[in-house]
Amino acid sequence: MFIKDKTEFFEVLNEWEASKKPAQKIETRDSDEIYLSQREAAKFLRVSLPTIISWKKARKIPFYQHGRKILFKKSEVLDAMRNSTK
């Protein structure tokens, strides 16, 4: 490879330095996720609270429990509803 002028030299040098840097990882942040309580999930899906509870017990929708607090990730609830009709 032959470099003709000073600007081309600096362009090649900048490309070389950029290639040495490690690629930045794209991280998904769980804090961006929306969590719903049982009542909120029932209202969101337009079903009764007992229906949400029975779906939870039957493991039809994923949930998270910390002590007595039960939460649902909105995206996982939507995925579960999409996949249940197939």
Coordinates of N, CA, C and O in Angstrom, one line a residue:
M1 N 0.8 -1.2 0.0 CA 0.0 0.0 0.0 C 0.9 1.2 0.0 O 1.8 1.3 0.8
F2 N 0.6 2.1 -0.9 CA 1.4 3.4 -1.0 C 0.5 4.5 -0.6 O -0.7 4.6 -1.0
I3 N 1.0 5.4 0.3 CA 0.3 6.6 0.7 C 0.8 7.8 -0.1 O 2.0 8.0 -0.1
K4 N -0.1 8.5 -0.7 CA 0.2 9.6 -1.6 C 0.5 10.9 -0.9 O 1.4 11.6 -1.3
D5 N -0.3 11.2 0.1 CA -0.1 12.5 0.8 C -0.3 12.3 2.3 O -0.7 11.3 2.8
K6 N -0.1 13.5 3.0 CA -0.2 13.5 4.4 C -1.7 13.2 4.9 O -1.8 12.5 5.9
T7 N -2.7 13.7 4.3 CA -4.1 13.5 4.7 C -4.5 12.0 4.6 O -5.1 11.5 5.5
E8 N -4.0 11.3 3.5 CA -4.3 9.9 3.4 C -3.6 9.1 4.5 O -4.1 8.1 5.0
F9 N -2.4 9.5 4.9 CA -1.6 8.9 5.9 C -2.4 9.0 7.2 O -2.6 8.0 8.0
F10 N -3.0 10.2 7.6 CA -3.7 10.3 8.8 C -5.0 9.6 8.8 O -5.5 9.1 9.8
E11 N -5.7 9.5 7.6 CA -6.9 8.7 7.5 C -6.6 7.2 7.8 O -7.3 6.6 8.5
V12 N -5.5 6.7 7.2 CA -5.2 5.3 7.5 C -4.8 5.1 8.9 O -5.2 4.1 9.6
L13 N -4.1 6.0 9.5 CA -3.7 6.0 10.9 C -4.9 6.0 11.8 O -5.0 5.2 12.8
N14 N -5.9 6.8 11.5 CA -7.2 6.9 12.3 C -8.0 5.6 12.2 O -8.5 5.1 13.2
E15 N -8.0 5.0 11.0 CA -8.7 3.7 10.8 C -8.0 2.6 11.6 O -8.7 1.8 12.2
W16 N -6.7 2.7 11.6 CA -6.0 1.6 12.3 C -6.2 1.8 13.8 O -6.4 0.8 14.5
E17 N -6.1 3.0 14.4 CA -6.4 3.2 15.8 C -7.8 2.8 16.2 O -8.0 2.2 17.2
A18 N -8.8 3.1 15.3 CA -10.2 2.7 15.6 C -10.3 1.2 15.6 O -11.1 0.7 16.4
S19 N -9.6 0.5 14.8 CA -9.7 -0.9 14.7 C -9.1 -1.6 16.0 O -9.5 -2.7 16.3
K20 N -8.2 -0.9 16.7 CA -7.6 -1.5 17.9 C -8.5 -1.4 19.1 O -8.4 -2.2 20.0
K21 N -9.5 -0.5 19.1 CA -10.4 -0.3 20.2 C -11.3 -1.4 20.3 O -11.9 -1.9 19.3
P22 N -11.6 -1.9 21.5 CA -12.6 -3.0 21.6 C -14.0 -2.5 21.3 O -14.3 -1.4 21.5
A23 N -14.7 -3.4 20.7 CA -16.1 -3.1 20.3 C -16.9 -2.9 21.5 O -16.8 -3.6 22.5
Q24 N -17.8 -1.8 21.5 CA -18.6 -1.6 22.6 C -19.8 -2.5 22.6 O -20.4 -2.8 21.6
K25 N -20.1 -3.1 23.8 CA -21.2 -4.0 24.0 C -22.5 -3.2 24.1 O -22.5 -2.2 24.8
I26 N -23.5 -3.8 23.5 CA -24.8 -3.2 23.6 C -25.5 -3.9 24.8 O -25.7 -5.2 24.7
E27 N -25.8 -3.2 25.8 CA -26.5 -3.9 26.9 C -27.9 -3.5 27.0 O -28.3 -2.4 26.8
T28 N -28.7 -4.5 27.2 CA -30.1 -4.3 27.5 C -30.3 -4.0 28.9 O -29.8 -4.8 29.8
R29 N -31.0 -3.0 29.2 CA -31.2 -2.7 30.6 C -32.6 -3.2 31.1 O -33.6 -2.8 30.5
D30 N -32.6 -3.9 32.2 CA -33.8 -4.4 32.7 C -34.7 -3.3 33.3 O -35.9 -3.4 33.5
S31 N -34.0 -2.2 33.6 CA -34.7 -1.0 34.2 C -35.7 -0.4 33.2 O -36.6 0.3 33.6
D32 N -35.5 -0.6 31.9 CA -36.3 -0.1 30.8 C -37.6 -0.9 30.7 O -38.6 -0.4 30.1
E33 N -37.6 -2.1 31.3 CA -38.8 -2.9 31.3 C -39.9 -2.4 32.1 O -39.7 -1.9 33.2
I34 N -41.2 -2.6 31.7 CA -42.3 -2.2 32.5 C -42.9 -3.4 33.2 O -43.1 -4.4 32.6
Y35 N -43.0 -3.3 34.5 CA -43.6 -4.3 35.3 C -45.0 -4.0 35.7 O -45.3 -2.8 36.0
L36 N -45.9 -5.0 35.7 CA -47.3 -4.8 36.1 C -47.6 -5.7 37.3 O -47.2 -6.8 37.4
S37 N -48.5 -5.1 38.1 CA -49.0 -5.9 39.2 C -50.1 -6.8 38.7 O -50.5 -6.7 37.5
Q38 N -50.7 -7.6 39.5 CA -51.8 -8.5 39.0 C -53.0 -7.7 38.6 O -53.5 -8.0 37.5
R39 N -53.3 -6.7 39.3 CA -54.5 -5.9 38.9 C -54.2 -5.1 37.6 O -55.0 -5.0 36.7
E40 N -52.9 -4.6 37.5 CA -52.6 -3.9 36.3 C -52.6 -4.8 35.1 O -53.0 -4.4 34.0
A41 N -52.0 -6.0 35.3 CA -52.0 -7.0 34.2 C -53.4 -7.4 33.7 O -53.7 -7.5 32.6
A42 N -54.3 -7.5 34.7 CA -55.7 -7.9 34.4 C -56.3 -6.7 33.6 O -57.0 -7.0 32.6
K43 N -56.1 -5.5 34.0 CA -56.7 -4.4 33.3 C -56.1 -4.2 31.9 O -56.8 -3.9 31.0
F44 N -54.8 -4.5 31.8 CA -54.1 -4.3 30.5 C -54.6 -5.4 29.5 O -54.8 -5.1 28.4
L45 N -54.8 -6.6 30.0 CA -55.3 -7.7 29.1 C -56.8 -7.7 29.0 O -57.4 -8.6 28.3
R46 N -57.5 -6.9 29.8 CA -59.0 -6.8 29.8 C -59.6 -8.1 30.2 O -60.5 -8.6 29.6
V47 N -59.1 -8.7 31.3 CA -59.6 -9.9 31.9 C -59.8 -9.6 33.4 O -59.3 -8.7 33.9
S48 N -60.5 -10.6 34.0 CA -60.7 -10.4 35.5 C -59.5 -10.8 36.3 O -58.6 -11.5 35.8
L49 N -59.4 -10.3 37.5 CA -58.3 -10.7 38.4 C -58.2 -12.2 38.6 O -57.1 -12.7 38.6
P50 N -59.3 -12.9 38.9 CA -59.3 -14.3 39.0 C -58.7 -15.0 37.8 O -58.0 -16.1 37.9
T51 N -58.9 -14.5 36.6 CA -58.4 -15.1 35.4 C -56.9 -15.0 35.4 O -56.2 -15.9 35.1
I52 N -56.4 -13.8 35.7 CA -54.9 -13.6 35.8 C -54.3 -14.6 36.8 O -53.3 -15.2 36.6
I53 N -54.9 -14.7 37.9 CA -54.4 -15.6 39.0 C -54.4 -17.0 38.5 O -53.5 -17.8 38.7
S54 N -55.5 -17.5 37.8 CA -55.5 -18.8 37.3 C -54.5 -19.1 36.2 O -53.9 -20.1 36.2
W55 N -54.2 -18.1 35.4 CA -53.2 -18.2 34.3 C -51.8 -18.3 35.0 O -51.0 -19.0 34.5
K56 N -51.6 -17.5 36.1 CA -50.4 -17.5 36.8 C -50.1 -18.9 37.4 O -49.1 -19.5 37.3
K57 N -51.2 -19.5 38.1 CA -51.1 -20.8 38.7 C -50.8 -21.9 37.7 O -50.1 -22.8 37.9
A58 N -51.4 -21.7 36.5 CA -51.3 -22.7 35.4 C -50.0 -22.5 34.6 O -49.7 -23.2 33.7
R59 N -49.2 -21.5 35.0 CA -48.0 -21.1 34.3 C -48.2 -20.7 32.8 O -47.3 -21.0 32.0
K60 N -49.3 -20.2 32.5 CA -49.6 -19.7 31.2 C -48.9 -18.4 30.9 O -48.6 -18.1 29.7
I61 N -48.7 -17.6 31.9 CA -47.9 -16.3 31.8 C -46.8 -16.3 32.8 O -47.0 -16.7 34.0
P62 N -45.6 -15.8 32.4 CA -44.5 -15.8 33.4 C -44.7 -14.7 34.4 O -45.3 -13.6 34.1
F63 N -44.2 -14.9 35.6 CA -44.3 -13.9 36.6 C -43.1 -14.0 37.5 O -42.3 -14.9 37.5
Y64 N -43.0 -12.9 38.3 CA -41.9 -12.8 39.3 C -42.5 -12.6 40.7 O -43.4 -11.8 40.8
Q65 N -41.9 -13.2 41.7 CA -42.5 -13.1 43.0 C -41.3 -12.8 44.0 O -40.3 -13.4 44.0
H66 N -41.6 -11.8 44.8 CA -40.6 -11.4 45.8 C -41.5 -11.2 47.1 O -42.2 -10.2 47.3
G67 N -41.4 -12.2 47.9 CA -42.3 -12.3 49.1 C -43.7 -12.5 48.6 O -44.0 -13.4 47.9
R68 N -44.6 -11.5 49.0 CA -46.0 -11.6 48.6 C -46.2 -10.8 47.3 O -47.3 -10.9 46.8
K69 N -45.2 -10.0 46.9 CA -45.4 -9.2 45.7 C -45.2 -10.0 44.4 O -44.3 -10.7 44.2
I70 N -46.2 -9.9 43.5 CA -46.2 -10.7 42.3 C -46.2 -9.6 41.1 O -47.1 -8.7 41.1
L71 N -45.2 -9.8 40.2 CA -45.1 -8.8 39.1 C -45.0 -9.6 37.8 O -44.5 -10.7 37.7
F72 N -45.4 -8.9 36.7 CA -45.4 -9.5 35.4 C -44.6 -8.5 34.5 O -44.9 -7.3 34.6
K73 N -43.7 -9.0 33.7 CA -43.1 -8.1 32.7 C -44.1 -7.9 31.5 O -44.6 -8.9 31.0
K74 N -44.3 -6.7 31.2 CA -45.3 -6.4 30.1 C -45.0 -7.1 28.8 O -45.8 -7.7 28.2
S75 N -43.7 -7.1 28.4 CA -43.3 -7.7 27.2 C -43.5 -9.2 27.2 O -43.9 -9.8 26.2
E76 N -43.2 -9.8 28.3 CA -43.4 -11.3 28.5 C -44.9 -11.7 28.5 O -45.2 -12.7 27.9
V77 N -45.7 -10.8 29.1 CA -47.2 -11.1 29.0 C -47.7 -11.0 27.6 O -48.4 -11.9 27.2
L78 N -47.2 -10.0 26.9 CA -47.6 -9.9 25.5 C -47.1 -11.1 24.6 O -47.9 -11.6 23.8
D79 N -45.9 -11.5 24.8 CA -45.4 -12.7 24.1 C -46.2 -13.9 24.5 O -46.5 -14.7 23.6
A80 N -46.5 -14.1 25.7 CA -47.3 -15.3 26.2 C -48.7 -15.3 25.5 O -49.2 -16.3 25.1
M81 N -49.3 -14.1 25.4 CA -50.6 -14.0 24.8 C -50.5 -14.3 23.3 O -51.4 -15.0 22.7
R82 N -49.5 -13.8 22.7 CA -49.3 -14.1 21.2 C -49.1 -15.5 20.9 O -49.6 -16.1 20.0
N83 N -48.3 -16.2 21.8 CA -48.0 -17.6 21.6 C -49.1 -18.5 22.0 O -49.1 -19.7 21.5
S84 N -50.0 -18.1 22.9 CA -51.0 -19.0 23.3 C -52.1 -19.2 22.3 O -52.8 -20.2 22.3
T85 N -52.2 -18.2 21.3 CA -53.3 -18.4 20.3 C -52.8 -19.2 19.1 O -53.6 -19.6 18.3
K86 N -51.5 -19.5 19.1 CA -51.0 -20.3 17.9 C -51.2 -21.8 18.2 O -51.3 -22.3 19.2

